[in-house]
Amino acid sequence: MKGEKLLENLYLICKETEKSCNIYAIGKTETILIDCGIPETMEAVTKNLASLHLPFPSYIFITHCHFDHSLAAPDFKEKGSKIVAHYKTAEALEKDTYKIWPENLPAVKAVKVDIKTRDNCLLNLSGYEVRLIHTPGHTAGASCFLAEISGRKCLFTGDLFLPSGKIGWKGSIDFSLEEFGKSLRKIREIDFDILLPGHGDILDKEKGSKCLEIAIENLKNPL
Ligand SMILES: [Zn+2]
């Protein structure tokens, strides 16, 4: 599969596979990835970037520590990318690596996070302003990223909820239903044009808002 252009300077660079999440690329002369998937999808990511004349990622923003979003981070870092994450996600990536993939510990490598952020931090990197919004629940460090790209407000939500309206998986070691509810209500207040989830289809404002409401309803019934 080739990378799919979503907007000028925004791409679904690798669609989710059975073991890897949706990977998005922002950029033109420099590239930012939102999540980086697993080592097996790294080749597809780099090939798709090259075919779009986008350079190797300068920065990898990680929405949360789960392996399908972060396992390739050490490999990208080895080739020069800098890793950006909420400080609680950084703790998991750097030392509490059992949180990344508890069922397959030998596959997990620790990675040093270059930029550790907090809630509402505005990152100005590679010519883009990206706001981190801490949305714990699915994991303690789970975060959304908000960036204006080609005049559209793009909200990257990781595993906050699935486009079916189901809320992200509850099996995580640091899952918290209470925090999840707060995070969904916090994101409901965010003005966005496009919602880009870690799994499933990209949603416009209307569909995204509807799914968010369904997810809030589904809090009583997590996956
Ligand atoms: Zn997850």
PDB file of N, CA and C in Angstrom, residues 36-103:
ATOM      1  N   CYS A  36       4.480   5.216  15.353  1.00  0.00           N
ATOM      2  CA  CYS A  36       5.436   4.664  14.372  1.00  0.00           C
ATOM      3  C   CYS A  36       5.264   3.181  14.131  1.00  0.00           C
ATOM      4  N   GLY A  37       4.272   2.534  14.759  1.00  0.00           N
ATOM      5  CA  GLY A  37       4.020   1.129  14.460  1.00  0.00           C
ATOM      6  C   GLY A  37       5.129   0.211  14.946  1.00  0.00           C
ATOM      7  N   ILE A  38       5.267  -0.900  14.237  1.00  0.00           N
ATOM      8  CA  ILE A  38       6.178  -1.967  14.672  1.00  0.00           C
ATOM      9  C   ILE A  38       7.340  -2.082  13.673  1.00  0.00           C
ATOM     10  N   PRO A  39       8.442  -2.765  14.054  1.00  0.00           N
ATOM     11  CA  PRO A  39       9.577  -2.853  13.121  1.00  0.00           C
ATOM     12  C   PRO A  39       9.176  -3.395  11.740  1.00  0.00           C
ATOM     13  N   GLU A  40       8.228  -4.317  11.694  1.00  0.00           N
ATOM     14  CA  GLU A  40       7.828  -4.915  10.410  1.00  0.00           C
ATOM     15  C   GLU A  40       7.180  -3.903   9.464  1.00  0.00           C
ATOM     16  N   THR A  41       6.610  -2.827   9.992  1.00  0.00           N
ATOM     17  CA  THR A  41       5.977  -1.848   9.093  1.00  0.00           C
ATOM     18  C   THR A  41       6.911  -0.660   8.792  1.00  0.00           C
ATOM     19  N   MET A  42       8.098  -0.682   9.405  1.00  0.00           N
ATOM     20  CA  MET A  42       9.004   0.453   9.221  1.00  0.00           C
ATOM     21  C   MET A  42       9.439   0.601   7.762  1.00  0.00           C
ATOM     22  N   GLU A  43       9.664  -0.534   7.105  1.00  0.00           N
ATOM     23  CA  GLU A  43      10.103  -0.475   5.708  1.00  0.00           C
ATOM     24  C   GLU A  43       9.024   0.187   4.834  1.00  0.00           C
ATOM     25  N   ALA A  44       7.770  -0.207   5.077  1.00  0.00           N
ATOM     26  CA  ALA A  44       6.668   0.398   4.308  1.00  0.00           C
ATOM     27  C   ALA A  44       6.598   1.900   4.568  1.00  0.00           C
ATOM     28  N   VAL A  45       6.800   2.294   5.825  1.00  0.00           N
ATOM     29  CA  VAL A  45       6.756   3.720   6.168  1.00  0.00           C
ATOM     30  C   VAL A  45       7.843   4.472   5.408  1.00  0.00           C
ATOM     31  N   THR A  46       9.080   3.964   5.464  1.00  0.00           N
ATOM     32  CA  THR A  46      10.185   4.697   4.827  1.00  0.00           C
ATOM     33  C   THR A  46      10.028   4.702   3.306  1.00  0.00           C
ATOM     34  N   LYS A  47       9.545   3.588   2.750  1.00  0.00           N
ATOM     35  CA  LYS A  47       9.329   3.525   1.289  1.00  0.00           C
ATOM     36  C   LYS A  47       8.236   4.519   0.882  1.00  0.00           C
ATOM     37  N   ASN A  48       7.158   4.536   1.638  1.00  0.00           N
ATOM     38  CA  ASN A  48       6.052   5.443   1.300  1.00  0.00           C
ATOM     39  C   ASN A  48       6.453   6.908   1.442  1.00  0.00           C
ATOM     40  N   LEU A  49       7.263   7.205   2.463  1.00  0.00           N
ATOM     41  CA  LEU A  49       7.759   8.581   2.613  1.00  0.00           C
ATOM     42  C   LEU A  49       8.604   8.959   1.396  1.00  0.00           C
ATOM     43  N   ALA A  50       9.510   8.050   1.021  1.00  0.00           N
ATOM     44  CA  ALA A  50      10.411   8.344  -0.103  1.00  0.00           C
ATOM     45  C   ALA A  50       9.619   8.555  -1.395  1.00  0.00           C
ATOM     46  N   SER A  51       8.590   7.743  -1.604  1.00  0.00           N
ATOM     47  CA  SER A  51       7.840   7.885  -2.864  1.00  0.00           C
ATOM     48  C   SER A  51       7.045   9.194  -2.889  1.00  0.00           C
ATOM     49  N   LEU A  52       6.829   9.784  -1.725  1.00  0.00           N
ATOM     50  CA  LEU A  52       6.157  11.095  -1.666  1.00  0.00           C
ATOM     51  C   LEU A  52       7.176  12.237  -1.544  1.00  0.00           C
ATOM     52  N   HIS A  53       8.458  11.890  -1.667  1.00  0.00           N
ATOM     53  CA  HIS A  53       9.557  12.872  -1.547  1.00  0.00           C
ATOM     54  C   HIS A  53       9.579  13.534  -0.176  1.00  0.00           C
ATOM     55  N   LEU A  54       9.175  12.788   0.820  1.00  0.00           N
ATOM     56  CA  LEU A  54       9.259  13.278   2.205  1.00  0.00           C
ATOM     57  C   LEU A  54      10.499  12.669   2.859  1.00  0.00           C
ATOM     58  N   PRO A  55      11.252  13.472   3.620  1.00  0.00           N
ATOM     59  CA  PRO A  55      12.462  12.928   4.242  1.00  0.00           C
ATOM     60  C   PRO A  55      12.157  11.979   5.411  1.00  0.00           C
ATOM     61  N   PHE A  56      13.184  11.252   5.805  1.00  0.00           N
ATOM     62  CA  PHE A  56      13.083  10.375   6.979  1.00  0.00           C
ATOM     63  C   PHE A  56      12.622  11.229   8.178  1.00  0.00           C
ATOM     64  N   PRO A  57      11.755  10.690   9.042  1.00  0.00           N
ATOM     65  CA  PRO A  57      11.163  11.517  10.109  1.00  0.00           C
ATOM     66  C   PRO A  57      12.201  12.168  11.035  1.00  0.00           C
ATOM     67  N   SER A  58      12.037  13.467  11.238  1.00  0.00           N
ATOM     68  CA  SER A  58      12.864  14.162  12.232  1.00  0.00           C
ATOM     69  C   SER A  58      12.335  13.857  13.631  1.00  0.00           C
ATOM     70  N   TYR A  59      11.011  13.757  13.745  1.00  0.00           N
ATOM     71  CA  TYR A  59      10.380  13.539  15.051  1.00  0.00           C
ATOM     72  C   TYR A  59       9.305  12.459  14.947  1.00  0.00           C
ATOM     73  N   ILE A  60       9.208  11.684  16.029  1.00  0.00           N
ATOM     74  CA  ILE A  60       8.138  10.681  16.147  1.00  0.00           C
ATOM     75  C   ILE A  60       7.342  11.065  17.398  1.00  0.00           C
ATOM     76  N   PHE A  61       6.098  11.400  17.226  1.00  0.00           N
ATOM     77  CA  PHE A  61       5.221  11.704  18.363  1.00  0.00           C
ATOM     78  C   PHE A  61       4.470  10.422  18.718  1.00  0.00           C
ATOM     79  N   ILE A  62       4.546  10.028  19.971  1.00  0.00           N
ATOM     80  CA  ILE A  62       3.916   8.767  20.381  1.00  0.00           C
ATOM     81  C   ILE A  62       2.652   9.075  21.199  1.00  0.00           C
ATOM     82  N   THR A  63       1.515   8.553  20.748  1.00  0.00           N
ATOM     83  CA  THR A  63       0.264   8.823  21.477  1.00  0.00           C
ATOM     84  C   THR A  63       0.216   8.049  22.797  1.00  0.00           C
ATOM     85  N   HIS A  64       0.720   6.823  22.788  1.00  0.00           N
ATOM     86  CA  HIS A  64       0.807   6.049  24.036  1.00  0.00           C
ATOM     87  C   HIS A  64       1.732   4.859  23.816  1.00  0.00           C
ATOM     88  N   CYS A  65       2.051   4.175  24.921  1.00  0.00           N
ATOM     89  CA  CYS A  65       3.178   3.235  24.881  1.00  0.00           C
ATOM     90  C   CYS A  65       2.875   1.893  24.226  1.00  0.00           C
ATOM     91  N   HIS A  66       1.637   1.546  23.936  1.00  0.00           N
ATOM     92  CA  HIS A  66       1.343   0.186  23.445  1.00  0.00           C
ATOM     93  C   HIS A  66       2.140  -0.158  22.182  1.00  0.00           C
ATOM     94  N   PHE A  67       2.498  -1.442  22.099  1.00  0.00           N
ATOM     95  CA  PHE A  67       3.465  -1.866  21.060  1.00  0.00           C
ATOM     96  C   PHE A  67       3.024  -1.521  19.645  1.00  0.00           C
ATOM     97  N   ASP A  68       1.714  -1.597  19.384  1.00  0.00           N
ATOM     98  CA  ASP A  68       1.269  -1.358  17.997  1.00  0.00           C
ATOM     99  C   ASP A  68       1.466   0.105  17.590  1.00  0.00           C
ATOM    100  N   HIS A  69       1.729   0.970  18.562  1.00  0.00           N
ATOM    101  CA  HIS A  69       1.983   2.395  18.296  1.00  0.00           C
ATOM    102  C   HIS A  69       3.465   2.771  18.427  1.00  0.00           C
ATOM    103  N   SER A  70       4.214   1.983  19.196  1.00  0.00           N
ATOM    104  CA  SER A  70       5.547   2.476  19.595  1.00  0.00           C
ATOM    105  C   SER A  70       6.709   1.502  19.393  1.00  0.00           C
ATOM    106  N   LEU A  71       6.439   0.262  19.019  1.00  0.00           N
ATOM    107  CA  LEU A  71       7.524  -0.744  19.060  1.00  0.00           C
ATOM    108  C   LEU A  71       8.701  -0.397  18.141  1.00  0.00           C
ATOM    109  N   ALA A  72       8.431   0.299  17.050  1.00  0.00           N
ATOM    110  CA  ALA A  72       9.532   0.637  16.124  1.00  0.00           C
ATOM    111  C   ALA A  72      10.307   1.879  16.552  1.00  0.00           C
ATOM    112  N   ALA A  73       9.917   2.505  17.648  1.00  0.00           N
ATOM    113  CA  ALA A  73      10.581   3.764  18.054  1.00  0.00           C
ATOM    114  C   ALA A  73      12.111   3.617  18.194  1.00  0.00           C
ATOM    115  N   PRO A  74      12.622   2.525  18.822  1.00  0.00           N
ATOM    116  CA  PRO A  74      14.091   2.410  18.921  1.00  0.00           C
ATOM    117  C   PRO A  74      14.764   2.352  17.549  1.00  0.00           C
ATOM    118  N   ASP A  75      14.094   1.718  16.579  1.00  0.00           N
ATOM    119  CA  ASP A  75      14.682   1.599  15.233  1.00  0.00           C
ATOM    120  C   ASP A  75      14.702   2.950  14.523  1.00  0.00           C
ATOM    121  N   PHE A  76      13.628   3.718  14.674  1.00  0.00           N
ATOM    122  CA  PHE A  76      13.609   5.060  14.078  1.00  0.00           C
ATOM    123  C   PHE A  76      14.660   5.940  14.749  1.00  0.00           C
ATOM    124  N   LYS A  77      14.756   5.797  16.057  1.00  0.00           N
ATOM    125  CA  LYS A  77      15.723   6.633  16.797  1.00  0.00           C
ATOM    126  C   LYS A  77      17.159   6.326  16.355  1.00  0.00           C
ATOM    127  N   GLU A  78      17.427   5.044  16.172  1.00  0.00           N
ATOM    128  CA  GLU A  78      18.756   4.630  15.719  1.00  0.00           C
ATOM    129  C   GLU A  78      19.137   5.299  14.396  1.00  0.00           C
ATOM    130  N   LYS A  79      18.136   5.560  13.585  1.00  0.00           N
ATOM    131  CA  LYS A  79      18.398   6.179  12.282  1.00  0.00           C
ATOM    132  C   LYS A  79      18.240   7.706  12.321  1.00  0.00           C
ATOM    133  N   GLY A  80      18.082   8.278  13.521  1.00  0.00           N
ATOM    134  CA  GLY A  80      18.152   9.731  13.634  1.00  0.00           C
ATOM    135  C   GLY A  80      16.888  10.454  14.055  1.00  0.00           C
ATOM    136  N   SER A  81      15.756   9.757  14.181  1.00  0.00           N
ATOM    137  CA  SER A  81      14.522  10.445  14.609  1.00  0.00           C
ATOM    138  C   SER A  81      14.610  10.769  16.099  1.00  0.00           C
ATOM    139  N   LYS A  82      13.948  11.850  16.476  1.00  0.00           N
ATOM    140  CA  LYS A  82      13.821  12.170  17.905  1.00  0.00           C
ATOM    141  C   LYS A  82      12.423  11.766  18.363  1.00  0.00           C
ATOM    142  N   ILE A  83      12.357  11.258  19.585  1.00  0.00           N
ATOM    143  CA  ILE A  83      11.091  10.733  20.099  1.00  0.00           C
ATOM    144  C   ILE A  83      10.461  11.772  21.032  1.00  0.00           C
ATOM    145  N   VAL A  84       9.159  11.986  20.862  1.00  0.00           N
ATOM    146  CA  VAL A  84       8.412  12.980  21.635  1.00  0.00           C
ATOM    147  C   VAL A  84       7.213  12.274  22.276  1.00  0.00           C
ATOM    148  N   ALA A  85       7.024  12.485  23.589  1.00  0.00           N
ATOM    149  CA  ALA A  85       5.881  11.842  24.250  1.00  0.00           C
ATOM    150  C   ALA A  85       5.578  12.534  25.579  1.00  0.00           C
ATOM    151  N   HIS A  86       4.357  12.335  26.058  1.00  0.00           N
ATOM    152  CA  HIS A  86       4.009  12.757  27.420  1.00  0.00           C
ATOM    153  C   HIS A  86       4.967  12.068  28.394  1.00  0.00           C
ATOM    154  N   TYR A  87       5.282  12.726  29.495  1.00  0.00           N
ATOM    155  CA  TYR A  87       6.312  12.160  30.371  1.00  0.00           C
ATOM    156  C   TYR A  87       5.904  10.805  30.956  1.00  0.00           C
ATOM    157  N   LYS A  88       4.607  10.555  31.085  1.00  0.00           N
ATOM    158  CA  LYS A  88       4.196   9.240  31.617  1.00  0.00           C
ATOM    159  C   LYS A  88       4.351   8.147  30.550  1.00  0.00           C
ATOM    160  N   THR A  89       4.142   8.505  29.305  1.00  0.00           N
ATOM    161  CA  THR A  89       4.428   7.555  28.222  1.00  0.00           C
ATOM    162  C   THR A  89       5.943   7.342  28.150  1.00  0.00           C
ATOM    163  N   ALA A  90       6.698   8.413  28.357  1.00  0.00           N
ATOM    164  CA  ALA A  90       8.170   8.304  28.342  1.00  0.00           C
ATOM    165  C   ALA A  90       8.649   7.332  29.428  1.00  0.00           C
ATOM    166  N   GLU A  91       8.020   7.367  30.597  1.00  0.00           N
ATOM    167  CA  GLU A  91       8.413   6.440  31.674  1.00  0.00           C
ATOM    168  C   GLU A  91       8.258   4.990  31.219  1.00  0.00           C
ATOM    169  N   ALA A  92       7.158   4.720  30.515  1.00  0.00           N
ATOM    170  CA  ALA A  92       6.924   3.357  30.024  1.00  0.00           C
ATOM    171  C   ALA A  92       7.942   2.995  28.940  1.00  0.00           C
ATOM    172  N   LEU A  93       8.211   3.922  28.036  1.00  0.00           N
ATOM    173  CA  LEU A  93       9.127   3.628  26.920  1.00  0.00           C
ATOM    174  C   LEU A  93      10.578   3.481  27.393  1.00  0.00           C
ATOM    175  N   GLU A  94      10.911   4.187  28.463  1.00  0.00           N
ATOM    176  CA  GLU A  94      12.308   4.181  28.921  1.00  0.00           C
ATOM    177  C   GLU A  94      12.602   3.101  29.958  1.00  0.00           C
ATOM    178  N   LYS A  95      11.637   2.899  30.908  1.00  0.00           N
ATOM    179  CA  LYS A  95      11.981   1.939  31.972  1.00  0.00           C
ATOM    180  C   LYS A  95      10.879   0.935  32.297  1.00  0.00           C
ATOM    181  N   ASP A  96       9.619   1.355  32.288  1.00  0.00           N
ATOM    182  CA  ASP A  96       8.551   0.393  32.613  1.00  0.00           C
ATOM    183  C   ASP A  96       8.081  -0.289  31.334  1.00  0.00           C
ATOM    184  N   THR A  97       9.045  -0.915  30.644  1.00  0.00           N
ATOM    185  CA  THR A  97       8.766  -1.405  29.282  1.00  0.00           C
ATOM    186  C   THR A  97       7.780  -2.576  29.266  1.00  0.00           C
ATOM    187  N   TYR A  98       7.534  -3.190  30.441  1.00  0.00           N
ATOM    188  CA  TYR A  98       6.518  -4.267  30.483  1.00  0.00           C
ATOM    189  C   TYR A  98       5.146  -3.734  30.096  1.00  0.00           C
ATOM    190  N   LYS A  99       4.965  -2.407  30.197  1.00  0.00           N
ATOM    191  CA  LYS A  99       3.660  -1.830  29.834  1.00  0.00           C
ATOM    192  C   LYS A  99       3.463  -1.788  28.315  1.00  0.00           C
ATOM    193  N   ILE A 100       4.545  -1.928  27.568  1.00  0.00           N
ATOM    194  CA  ILE A 100       4.467  -1.793  26.108  1.00  0.00           C
ATOM    195  C   ILE A 100       3.781  -3.009  25.491  1.00  0.00           C
ATOM    196  N   TRP A 101       4.215  -4.192  25.913  1.00  0.00           N
ATOM    197  CA  TRP A 101       3.646  -5.421  25.346  1.00  0.00           C
ATOM    198  C   TRP A 101       3.804  -6.549  26.362  1.00  0.00           C
ATOM    199  N   PRO A 102       2.948  -6.565  27.386  1.00  0.00           N
ATOM    200  CA  PRO A 102       3.124  -7.528  28.482  1.00  0.00           C
ATOM    201  C   PRO A 102       3.143  -8.981  28.008  1.00  0.00           C
ATOM    202  N   GLU A 103       2.477  -9.271  26.897  1.00  0.00           N
ATOM    203  CA  GLU A 103       2.385 -10.663  26.426  1.00  0.00           C
ATOM    204  C   GLU A 103       3.614 -11.079  25.623  1.00  0.00           C
TER     205      GLU A 103
END
